[in-house]
JSON list of C-alpha atoms in Angstrom, two decimals:
[
{"chain": "A", "resi": 1, "resn": "MET", "atom": "CA", "xyz": [-17.98, 9.37, -30.93]},
{"chain": "A", "resi": 2, "resn": "LYS", "atom": "CA", "xyz": [-15.66, 6.97, -32.76]},
{"chain": "A", "resi": 3, "resn": "ILE", "atom": "CA", "xyz": [-13.12, 7.21, -29.93]},
{"chain": "A", "resi": 4, "resn": "ILE", "atom": "CA", "xyz": [-15.79, 6.46, -27.31]},
{"chain": "A", "resi": 5, "resn": "PHE", "atom": "CA", "xyz": [-17.04, 3.52, -29.41]},
{"chain": "A", "resi": 6, "resn": "ARG", "atom": "CA", "xyz": [-13.53, 2.10, -29.68]},
{"chain": "A", "resi": 7, "resn": "LEU", "atom": "CA", "xyz": [-12.93, 2.49, -25.96]},
{"chain": "A", "resi": 8, "resn": "ALA", "atom": "CA", "xyz": [-16.22, 0.76, -25.19]},
{"chain": "A", "resi": 9, "resn": "HIS", "atom": "CA", "xyz": [-15.09, -2.24, -27.27]},
{"chain": "A", "resi": 10, "resn": "ASN", "atom": "CA", "xyz": [-11.53, -2.30, -26.00]},
{"chain": "A", "resi": 11, "resn": "LYS", "atom": "CA", "xyz": [-11.11, -5.61, -24.17]},
{"chain": "A", "resi": 12, "resn": "LYS", "atom": "CA", "xyz": [-8.16, -4.44, -22.11]},
{"chain": "A", "resi": 13, "resn": "LEU", "atom": "CA", "xyz": [-10.07, -1.35, -21.00]},
{"chain": "A", "resi": 14, "resn": "LYS", "atom": "CA", "xyz": [-13.08, -3.46, -19.99]},
{"chain": "A", "resi": 15, "resn": "ARG", "atom": "CA", "xyz": [-10.78, -5.79, -18.08]},
{"chain": "A", "resi": 16, "resn": "ASP", "atom": "CA", "xyz": [-9.12, -2.92, -16.20]},
{"chain": "A", "resi": 17, "resn": "ILE", "atom": "CA", "xyz": [-12.50, -1.34, -15.40]},
{"chain": "A", "resi": 18, "resn": "LEU", "atom": "CA", "xyz": [-13.74, -4.67, -14.02]},
{"chain": "A", "resi": 19, "resn": "ILE", "atom": "CA", "xyz": [-10.73, -4.98, -11.72]},
{"chain": "A", "resi": 20, "resn": "MET", "atom": "CA", "xyz": [-11.11, -1.35, -10.64]},
{"chain": "A", "resi": 21, "resn": "ILE", "atom": "CA", "xyz": [-14.80, -1.90, -9.79]},
{"chain": "A", "resi": 22, "resn": "LEU", "atom": "CA", "xyz": [-13.93, -4.99, -7.74]},
{"chain": "A", "resi": 23, "resn": "ILE", "atom": "CA", "xyz": [-11.28, -3.06, -5.81]},
{"chain": "A", "resi": 24, "resn": "ILE", "atom": "CA", "xyz": [-13.80, -0.28, -5.07]},
{"chain": "A", "resi": 25, "resn": "ILE", "atom": "CA", "xyz": [-16.61, -2.66, -4.10]},
{"chain": "A", "resi": 26, "resn": "LEU", "atom": "CA", "xyz": [-14.63, -4.94, -1.76]},
{"chain": "A", "resi": 27, "resn": "PRO", "atom": "CA", "xyz": [-14.36, -2.50, 1.19]},
{"chain": "A", "resi": 28, "resn": "PHE", "atom": "CA", "xyz": [-18.09, -1.71, 0.93]},
{"chain": "A", "resi": 29, "resn": "LEU", "atom": "CA", "xyz": [-18.97, -5.41, 0.95]},
{"chain": "A", "resi": 30, "resn": "PHE", "atom": "CA", "xyz": [-17.13, -5.71, 4.24]},
{"chain": "A", "resi": 31, "resn": "TYR", "atom": "CA", "xyz": [-19.56, -3.28, 5.88]},
{"chain": "A", "resi": 32, "resn": "LEU", "atom": "CA", "xyz": [-22.59, -5.38, 4.90]},
{"chain": "A", "resi": 33, "resn": "HIS", "atom": "CA", "xyz": [-22.24, -7.07, 8.29]},
{"chain": "A", "resi": 34, "resn": "THR", "atom": "CA", "xyz": [-23.61, -3.85, 9.84]},
{"chain": "A", "resi": 35, "resn": "LEU", "atom": "CA", "xyz": [-27.01, -4.72, 8.31]},
{"chain": "A", "resi": 36, "resn": "VAL", "atom": "CA", "xyz": [-27.19, -7.81, 10.51]},
{"chain": "A", "resi": 37, "resn": "PRO", "atom": "CA", "xyz": [-29.33, -7.47, 13.69]},
{"chain": "A", "resi": 38, "resn": "GLN", "atom": "CA", "xyz": [-27.28, -6.71, 16.81]},
{"chain": "A", "resi": 39, "resn": "ASN", "atom": "CA", "xyz": [-27.09, -8.83, 19.96]},
{"chain": "A", "resi": 40, "resn": "THR", "atom": "CA", "xyz": [-29.24, -11.69, 18.72]},
{"chain": "A", "resi": 41, "resn": "LYS", "atom": "CA", "xyz": [-28.40, -15.29, 17.96]},
{"chain": "A", "resi": 42, "resn": "VAL", "atom": "CA", "xyz": [-30.95, -15.84, 15.19]},
{"chain": "A", "resi": 43, "resn": "TRP", "atom": "CA", "xyz": [-31.62, -13.78, 12.06]},
{"chain": "A", "resi": 44, "resn": "ILE", "atom": "CA", "xyz": [-34.73, -14.80, 10.17]},
{"chain": "A", "resi": 45, "resn": "THR", "atom": "CA", "xyz": [-34.89, -13.64, 6.56]},
{"chain": "A", "resi": 46, "resn": "GLN", "atom": "CA", "xyz": [-37.27, -14.35, 3.69]},
{"chain": "A", "resi": 47, "resn": "PHE", "atom": "CA", "xyz": [-34.86, -16.82, 2.15]},
{"chain": "A", "resi": 48, "resn": "TYR", "atom": "CA", "xyz": [-32.92, -18.34, 5.03]},
{"chain": "A", "resi": 49, "resn": "THR", "atom": "CA", "xyz": [-32.65, -18.42, 8.81]},
{"chain": "A", "resi": 50, "resn": "PHE", "atom": "CA", "xyz": [-29.15, -17.67, 10.10]},
{"chain": "A", "resi": 51, "resn": "ASN", "atom": "CA", "xyz": [-28.06, -18.99, 13.46]},
{"chain": "A", "resi": 52, "resn": "SER", "atom": "CA", "xyz": [-24.90, -17.81, 15.23]},
{"chain": "A", "resi": 53, "resn": "GLY", "atom": "CA", "xyz": [-24.49, -21.20, 16.89]},
{"chain": "A", "resi": 54, "resn": "TYR", "atom": "CA", "xyz": [-21.58, -21.11, 19.33]},
{"chain": "A", "resi": 55, "resn": "PHE", "atom": "CA", "xyz": [-20.84, -17.45, 18.54]},
{"chain": "A", "resi": 56, "resn": "GLU", "atom": "CA", "xyz": [-22.22, -14.98, 21.08]},
{"chain": "A", "resi": 57, "resn": "SER", "atom": "CA", "xyz": [-24.34, -13.20, 18.46]},
{"chain": "A", "resi": 58, "resn": "ILE", "atom": "CA", "xyz": [-25.14, -13.29, 14.78]},
{"chain": "A", "resi": 59, "resn": "ASP", "atom": "CA", "xyz": [-23.49, -9.91, 14.13]},
{"chain": "A", "resi": 60, "resn": "LEU", "atom": "CA", "xyz": [-20.21, -11.17, 15.65]},
{"chain": "A", "resi": 61, "resn": "TYR", "atom": "CA", "xyz": [-20.42, -14.27, 13.43]},
{"chain": "A", "resi": 62, "resn": "PHE", "atom": "CA", "xyz": [-20.95, -12.19, 10.27]},
{"chain": "A", "resi": 63, "resn": "TRP", "atom": "CA", "xyz": [-18.26, -9.69, 11.28]},
{"chain": "A", "resi": 64, "resn": "THR", "atom": "CA", "xyz": [-15.74, -12.54, 11.60]},
{"chain": "A", "resi": 65, "resn": "LEU", "atom": "CA", "xyz": [-16.71, -13.97, 8.22]},
{"chain": "A", "resi": 66, "resn": "SER", "atom": "CA", "xyz": [-16.59, -10.50, 6.62]},
{"chain": "A", "resi": 67, "resn": "ILE", "atom": "CA", "xyz": [-12.93, -10.11, 7.61]},
{"chain": "A", "resi": 68, "resn": "LYS", "atom": "CA", "xyz": [-12.07, -13.47, 6.09]},
{"chain": "A", "resi": 69, "resn": "PHE", "atom": "CA", "xyz": [-13.98, -12.82, 2.85]},
{"chain": "A", "resi": 70, "resn": "LEU", "atom": "CA", "xyz": [-12.46, -9.35, 2.51]},
{"chain": "A", "resi": 71, "resn": "THR", "atom": "CA", "xyz": [-8.94, -10.76, 2.84]},
{"chain": "A", "resi": 72, "resn": "LEU", "atom": "CA", "xyz": [-9.81, -13.58, 0.44]},
{"chain": "A", "resi": 73, "resn": "GLY", "atom": "CA", "xyz": [-11.24, -11.08, -2.06]},
{"chain": "A", "resi": 74, "resn": "ILE", "atom": "CA", "xyz": [-8.16, -8.83, -1.95]},
{"chain": "A", "resi": 75, "resn": "LEU", "atom": "CA", "xyz": [-5.80, -11.78, -2.43]},
{"chain": "A", "resi": 76, "resn": "SER", "atom": "CA", "xyz": [-7.93, -13.13, -5.29]},
{"chain": "A", "resi": 77, "resn": "VAL", "atom": "CA", "xyz": [-8.02, -9.81, -7.16]},
{"chain": "A", "resi": 78, "resn": "TRP", "atom": "CA", "xyz": [-4.29, -9.42, -6.58]},
{"chain": "A", "resi": 79, "resn": "PHE", "atom": "CA", "xyz": [-3.63, -12.88, -8.03]},
{"chain": "A", "resi": 80, "resn": "VAL", "atom": "CA", "xyz": [-5.85, -12.39, -11.08]},
{"chain": "A", "resi": 81, "resn": "SER", "atom": "CA", "xyz": [-4.45, -8.94, -11.93]},
{"chain": "A", "resi": 82, "resn": "CYS", "atom": "CA", "xyz": [-0.79, -9.71, -11.20]},
{"chain": "A", "resi": 83, "resn": "ASN", "atom": "CA", "xyz": [1.49, -10.23, -14.22]},
{"chain": "A", "resi": 84, "resn": "LYS", "atom": "CA", "xyz": [4.50, -11.57, -12.28]},
{"chain": "A", "resi": 85, "resn": "LYS", "atom": "CA", "xyz": [5.55, -15.21, -12.10]},
{"chain": "A", "resi": 86, "resn": "TRP", "atom": "CA", "xyz": [5.70, -15.09, -8.30]},
{"chain": "A", "resi": 87, "resn": "LYS", "atom": "CA", "xyz": [1.92, -14.52, -8.17]},
{"chain": "A", "resi": 88, "resn": "TYR", "atom": "CA", "xyz": [1.40, -18.28, -7.67]},
{"chain": "A", "resi": 89, "resn": "ILE", "atom": "CA", "xyz": [2.79, -17.86, -4.16]},
{"chain": "A", "resi": 90, "resn": "LEU", "atom": "CA", "xyz": [-0.48, -16.00, -3.42]},
{"chain": "A", "resi": 91, "resn": "LEU", "atom": "CA", "xyz": [-2.35, -19.30, -3.81]},
{"chain": "A", "resi": 92, "resn": "PHE", "atom": "CA", "xyz": [-1.02, -20.42, -0.40]},
{"chain": "A", "resi": 93, "resn": "PRO", "atom": "CA", "xyz": [-2.56, -17.54, 1.62]},
{"chain": "A", "resi": 94, "resn": "ILE", "atom": "CA", "xyz": [-5.73, -17.87, -0.49]},
{"chain": "A", "resi": 95, "resn": "VAL", "atom": "CA", "xyz": [-6.07, -21.53, 0.52]},
{"chain": "A", "resi": 96, "resn": "SER", "atom": "CA", "xyz": [-5.26, -20.52, 4.10]},
{"chain": "A", "resi": 97, "resn": "GLU", "atom": "CA", "xyz": [-8.09, -17.93, 4.14]},
{"chain": "A", "resi": 98, "resn": "LEU", "atom": "CA", "xyz": [-10.53, -20.47, 2.73]},
{"chain": "A", "resi": 99, "resn": "TYR", "atom": "CA", "xyz": [-9.49, -22.83, 5.50]},
{"chain": "A", "resi": 100, "resn": "LYS", "atom": "CA", "xyz": [-10.14, -20.10, 8.10]},
{"chain": "A", "resi": 101, "resn": "VAL", "atom": "CA", "xyz": [-13.64, -19.55, 6.69]},
{"chain": "A", "resi": 102, "resn": "PHE", "atom": "CA", "xyz": [-14.37, -23.26, 7.21]},
{"chain": "A", "resi": 103, "resn": "ILE", "atom": "CA", "xyz": [-12.97, -23.07, 10.74]},
{"chain": "A", "resi": 104, "resn": "ASN", "atom": "CA", "xyz": [-15.39, -20.26, 11.64]},
{"chain": "A", "resi": 105, "resn": "ILE", "atom": "CA", "xyz": [-18.36, -22.03, 10.05]},
{"chain": "A", "resi": 106, "resn": "ASN", "atom": "CA", "xyz": [-17.47, -25.27, 11.85]},
{"chain": "A", "resi": 107, "resn": "TYR", "atom": "CA", "xyz": [-17.12, -23.41, 15.15]},
{"chain": "A", "resi": 108, "resn": "ALA", "atom": "CA", "xyz": [-20.54, -21.81, 14.70]},
{"chain": "A", "resi": 109, "resn": "GLU", "atom": "CA", "xyz": [-22.15, -25.19, 14.01]},
{"chain": "A", "resi": 110, "resn": "ASN", "atom": "CA", "xyz": [-20.21, -27.49, 16.35]},
{"chain": "A", "resi": 111, "resn": "GLY", "atom": "CA", "xyz": [-18.27, -25.25, 18.73]},
{"chain": "A", "resi": 112, "resn": "ASN", "atom": "CA", "xyz": [-15.10, -26.90, 17.48]},
{"chain": "A", "resi": 113, "resn": "GLN", "atom": "CA", "xyz": [-12.25, -25.13, 15.63]},
{"chain": "A", "resi": 114, "resn": "ASN", "atom": "CA", "xyz": [-10.43, -28.34, 14.75]},
{"chain": "A", "resi": 115, "resn": "ILE", "atom": "CA", "xyz": [-11.03, -29.13, 11.09]},
{"chain": "A", "resi": 116, "resn": "ASN", "atom": "CA", "xyz": [-9.01, -31.23, 8.67]},
{"chain": "A", "resi": 117, "resn": "ILE", "atom": "CA", "xyz": [-7.69, -29.14, 5.79]},
{"chain": "A", "resi": 118, "resn": "ILE", "atom": "CA", "xyz": [-8.30, -32.12, 3.48]},
{"chain": "A", "resi": 119, "resn": "ASP", "atom": "CA", "xyz": [-12.04, -31.68, 4.07]},
{"chain": "A", "resi": 120, "resn": "THR", "atom": "CA", "xyz": [-11.87, -28.17, 2.62]},
{"chain": "A", "resi": 121, "resn": "LEU", "atom": "CA", "xyz": [-10.25, -29.20, -0.66]},
{"chain": "A", "resi": 122, "resn": "TYR", "atom": "CA", "xyz": [-13.60, -29.83, -2.37]},
{"chain": "A", "resi": 123, "resn": "VAL", "atom": "CA", "xyz": [-14.12, -26.06, -2.25]},
{"chain": "A", "resi": 124, "resn": "SER", "atom": "CA", "xyz": [-10.50, -24.86, -2.34]},
{"chain": "A", "resi": 125, "resn": "ILE", "atom": "CA", "xyz": [-9.53, -26.75, -5.51]},
{"chain": "A", "resi": 126, "resn": "PRO", "atom": "CA", "xyz": [-12.49, -25.54, -7.64]},
{"chain": "A", "resi": 127, "resn": "TYR", "atom": "CA", "xyz": [-11.89, -21.99, -6.39]},
{"chain": "A", "resi": 128, "resn": "ILE", "atom": "CA", "xyz": [-8.19, -22.12, -7.29]},
{"chain": "A", "resi": 129, "resn": "LEU", "atom": "CA", "xyz": [-9.03, -23.55, -10.71]},
{"chain": "A", "resi": 130, "resn": "PHE", "atom": "CA", "xyz": [-11.53, -20.73, -11.21]},
{"chain": "A", "resi": 131, "resn": "LEU", "atom": "CA", "xyz": [-8.87, -18.10, -10.37]},
{"chain": "A", "resi": 132, "resn": "LEU", "atom": "CA", "xyz": [-6.38, -19.74, -12.74]},
{"chain": "A", "resi": 133, "resn": "LEU", "atom": "CA", "xyz": [-8.95, -19.80, -15.55]},
{"chain": "A", "resi": 134, "resn": "LEU", "atom": "CA", "xyz": [-9.97, -16.18, -14.89]},
{"chain": "A", "resi": 135, "resn": "SER", "atom": "CA", "xyz": [-6.34, -15.05, -14.81]},
{"chain": "A", "resi": 136, "resn": "SER", "atom": "CA", "xyz": [-5.74, -16.82, -18.12]},
{"chain": "A", "resi": 137, "resn": "LYS", "atom": "CA", "xyz": [-8.83, -15.28, -19.73]},
{"chain": "A", "resi": 138, "resn": "LEU", "atom": "CA", "xyz": [-8.06, -11.74, -18.59]},
{"chain": "A", "resi": 139, "resn": "LYS", "atom": "CA", "xyz": [-4.49, -12.10, -19.87]},
{"chain": "A", "resi": 140, "resn": "PHE", "atom": "CA", "xyz": [-2.66, -9.80, -17.48]},
{"chain": "A", "resi": 141, "resn": "VAL", "atom": "CA", "xyz": [0.51, -11.82, -18.01]},
{"chain": "A", "resi": 142, "resn": "THR", "atom": "CA", "xyz": [2.97, -9.91, -20.21]},
{"chain": "A", "resi": 143, "resn": "ASN", "atom": "CA", "xyz": [3.73, -11.65, -23.51]},
{"chain": "A", "resi": 144, "resn": "LYS", "atom": "CA", "xyz": [7.52, -11.57, -23.23]},
{"chain": "A", "resi": 145, "resn": "ASN", "atom": "CA", "xyz": [8.00, -13.62, -26.40]},
{"chain": "A", "resi": 146, "resn": "LYS", "atom": "CA", "xyz": [6.29, -10.95, -28.47]},
{"chain": "A", "resi": 147, "resn": "ILE", "atom": "CA", "xyz": [8.38, -8.19, -26.86]},
{"chain": "A", "resi": 148, "resn": "ASN", "atom": "CA", "xyz": [11.61, -10.13, -27.42]},
{"chain": "A", "resi": 149, "resn": "LYS", "atom": "CA", "xyz": [10.62, -10.72, -31.04]},
{"chain": "A", "resi": 150, "resn": "LEU", "atom": "CA", "xyz": [10.13, -6.98, -31.61]},
{"chain": "A", "resi": 151, "resn": "ILE", "atom": "CA", "xyz": [13.48, -6.21, -29.98]},
{"chain": "A", "resi": 152, "resn": "ASN", "atom": "CA", "xyz": [15.27, -8.79, -32.14]},
{"chain": "A", "resi": 153, "resn": "GLU", "atom": "CA", "xyz": [13.64, -7.43, -35.29]},
{"chain": "A", "resi": 154, "resn": "GLU", "atom": "CA", "xyz": [14.80, -3.91, -34.42]},
{"chain": "A", "resi": 155, "resn": "ILE", "atom": "CA", "xyz": [18.37, -5.12, -33.75]},
{"chain": "A", "resi": 156, "resn": "ASN", "atom": "CA", "xyz": [18.46, -7.05, -37.05]},
{"chain": "A", "resi": 157, "resn": "ASP", "atom": "CA", "xyz": [17.14, -4.03, -38.92]},
{"chain": "A", "resi": 158, "resn": "GLN", "atom": "CA", "xyz": [19.85, -1.81, -37.46]},
{"chain": "A", "resi": 159, "resn": "LEU", "atom": "CA", "xyz": [22.56, -4.39, -38.25]},
{"chain": "A", "resi": 160, "resn": "ILE", "atom": "CA", "xyz": [21.41, -4.58, -41.86]},
{"chain": "A", "resi": 161, "resn": "ARG", "atom": "CA", "xyz": [21.51, -0.81, -42.17]},
{"chain": "A", "resi": 162, "resn": "VAL", "atom": "CA", "xyz": [25.01, -0.70, -40.63]},
{"chain": "A", "resi": 163, "resn": "SER", "atom": "CA", "xyz": [26.25, -3.37, -43.03]},
{"chain": "A", "resi": 164, "resn": "LYS", "atom": "CA", "xyz": [25.08, -1.26, -45.98]},
{"chain": "A", "resi": 165, "resn": "PHE", "atom": "CA", "xyz": [27.12, 1.74, -44.87]},
{"chain": "A", "resi": 166, "resn": "LYS", "atom": "CA", "xyz": [30.26, 1.61, -47.05]},
{"chain": "A", "resi": 167, "resn": "SER", "atom": "CA", "xyz": [33.72, 2.53, -45.79]},
{"chain": "A", "resi": 168, "resn": "LYS", "atom": "CA", "xyz": [34.20, 4.63, -48.97]},
{"chain": "A", "resi": 169, "resn": "ASP", "atom": "CA", "xyz": [31.26, 6.84, -47.92]},
{"chain": "A", "resi": 170, "resn": "TYR", "atom": "CA", "xyz": [32.73, 7.17, -44.42]},
{"chain": "A", "resi": 171, "resn": "LYS", "atom": "CA", "xyz": [36.06, 8.38, -45.84]},
{"chain": "A", "resi": 172, "resn": "LEU", "atom": "CA", "xyz": [34.32, 10.97, -48.00]},
{"chain": "A", "resi": 173, "resn": "ILE", "atom": "CA", "xyz": [32.32, 12.25, -45.03]},
{"chain": "A", "resi": 174, "resn": "LYS", "atom": "CA", "xyz": [35.44, 12.41, -42.86]},
{"chain": "A", "resi": 175, "resn": "LYS", "atom": "CA", "xyz": [37.20, 14.38, -45.60]},
{"chain": "A", "resi": 176, "resn": "ASP", "atom": "CA", "xyz": [34.30, 16.85, -45.80]},
{"chain": "A", "resi": 177, "resn": "PHE", "atom": "CA", "xyz": [34.28, 17.15, -42.00]},
{"chain": "A", "resi": 178, "resn": "ASP", "atom": "CA", "xyz": [37.99, 18.00, -41.92]},
{"chain": "A", "resi": 179, "resn": "LEU", "atom": "CA", "xyz": [37.35, 20.60, -44.59]},
{"chain": "A", "resi": 180, "resn": "ILE", "atom": "CA", "xyz": [34.56, 22.18, -42.55]},
{"chain": "A", "resi": 181, "resn": "LEU", "atom": "CA", "xyz": [36.85, 22.38, -39.51]},
{"chain": "A", "resi": 182, "resn": "LYS", "atom": "CA", "xyz": [39.54, 24.11, -41.55]},
{"chain": "A", "resi": 183, "resn": "THR", "atom": "CA", "xyz": [37.19, 26.67, -43.09]},
{"chain": "A", "resi": 184, "resn": "ASN", "atom": "CA", "xyz": [35.00, 27.36, -40.04]},
{"chain": "A", "resi": 185, "resn": "LYS", "atom": "CA", "xyz": [36.76, 30.71, -39.47]},
{"chain": "A", "resi": 186, "resn": "ASP", "atom": "CA", "xyz": [35.74, 31.96, -42.92]},
{"chain": "A", "resi": 187, "resn": "ILE", "atom": "CA", "xyz": [31.97, 31.27, -42.47]},
{"chain": "A", "resi": 188, "resn": "ASN", "atom": "CA", "xyz": [29.41, 32.49, -39.95]},
{"chain": "A", "resi": 189, "resn": "GLU", "atom": "CA", "xyz": [28.01, 30.33, -37.16]},
{"chain": "A", "resi": 190, "resn": "ARG", "atom": "CA", "xyz": [24.67, 29.67, -38.88]},
{"chain": "A", "resi": 191, "resn": "GLU", "atom": "CA", "xyz": [26.31, 28.40, -42.06]},
{"chain": "A", "resi": 192, "resn": "TYR", "atom": "CA", "xyz": [28.80, 26.36, -40.03]},
{"chain": "A", "resi": 193, "resn": "LEU", "atom": "CA", "xyz": [25.95, 24.73, -38.09]},
{"chain": "A", "resi": 194, "resn": "ALA", "atom": "CA", "xyz": [24.00, 24.06, -41.30]},
{"chain": "A", "resi": 195, "resn": "LYS", "atom": "CA", "xyz": [26.98, 22.22, -42.81]},
{"chain": "A", "resi": 196, "resn": "LEU", "atom": "CA", "xyz": [27.42, 20.11, -39.68]},
{"chain": "A", "resi": 197, "resn": "ILE", "atom": "CA", "xyz": [23.72, 19.17, -39.70]},
{"chain": "A", "resi": 198, "resn": "ALA", "atom": "CA", "xyz": [23.94, 18.22, -43.38]},
{"chain": "A", "resi": 199, "resn": "LEU", "atom": "CA", "xyz": [26.98, 16.08, -42.58]},
{"chain": "A", "resi": 200, "resn": "ARG", "atom": "CA", "xyz": [25.14, 14.43, -39.70]},
{"chain": "A", "resi": 201, "resn": "ASP", "atom": "CA", "xyz": [22.24, 13.56, -42.01]},
{"chain": "A", "resi": 202, "resn": "ARG", "atom": "CA", "xyz": [24.66, 11.84, -44.35]},
{"chain": "A", "resi": 203, "resn": "LEU", "atom": "CA", "xyz": [25.92, 9.77, -41.42]},
{"chain": "A", "resi": 204, "resn": "SER", "atom": "CA", "xyz": [22.40, 8.74, -40.39]},
{"chain": "A", "resi": 205, "resn": "LEU", "atom": "CA", "xyz": [21.75, 5.07, -41.06]}
]
């Protein structure tokens, strides 16, 4: 029970589970467009009335948007969960997909695919800032400074231990080793191996 309790309160585990759930859900969200009525231009719901506008039908409109949102979702999850410095390159295709969403919405409303990318910044910038904040909060980025610190501490520890190994001790060990080599014919293999192991332990820093 203690192990389960610890796992339930492990922030990294919760973070990884969240990303895993998003990855699983994204493909299913794409198929939500199949719930839209077929071959009709208007879809009246309890909350809102959807109109396909210049699209041939409402299902075609939603199918087009589903592709864009799926691509946008995959790129967003990839950016948030990536721990490489090059991940910021992903912001360009993310902005591009947002722009394509606006193009499709504008076409549905006005029948025109020409839209100024500057007009989309009021949505693109907050979305990018949200991804940056989420990426920072989830902390997928590897803390290289901490790793380098541990490596340096290990190297310093080994150097200190090497510096404490006296040349006098080395000469004594070498003398004992030469003696073992000379007398190895007079002892059995097990005893010979035991002496070598004991000598190795003396050499251990």
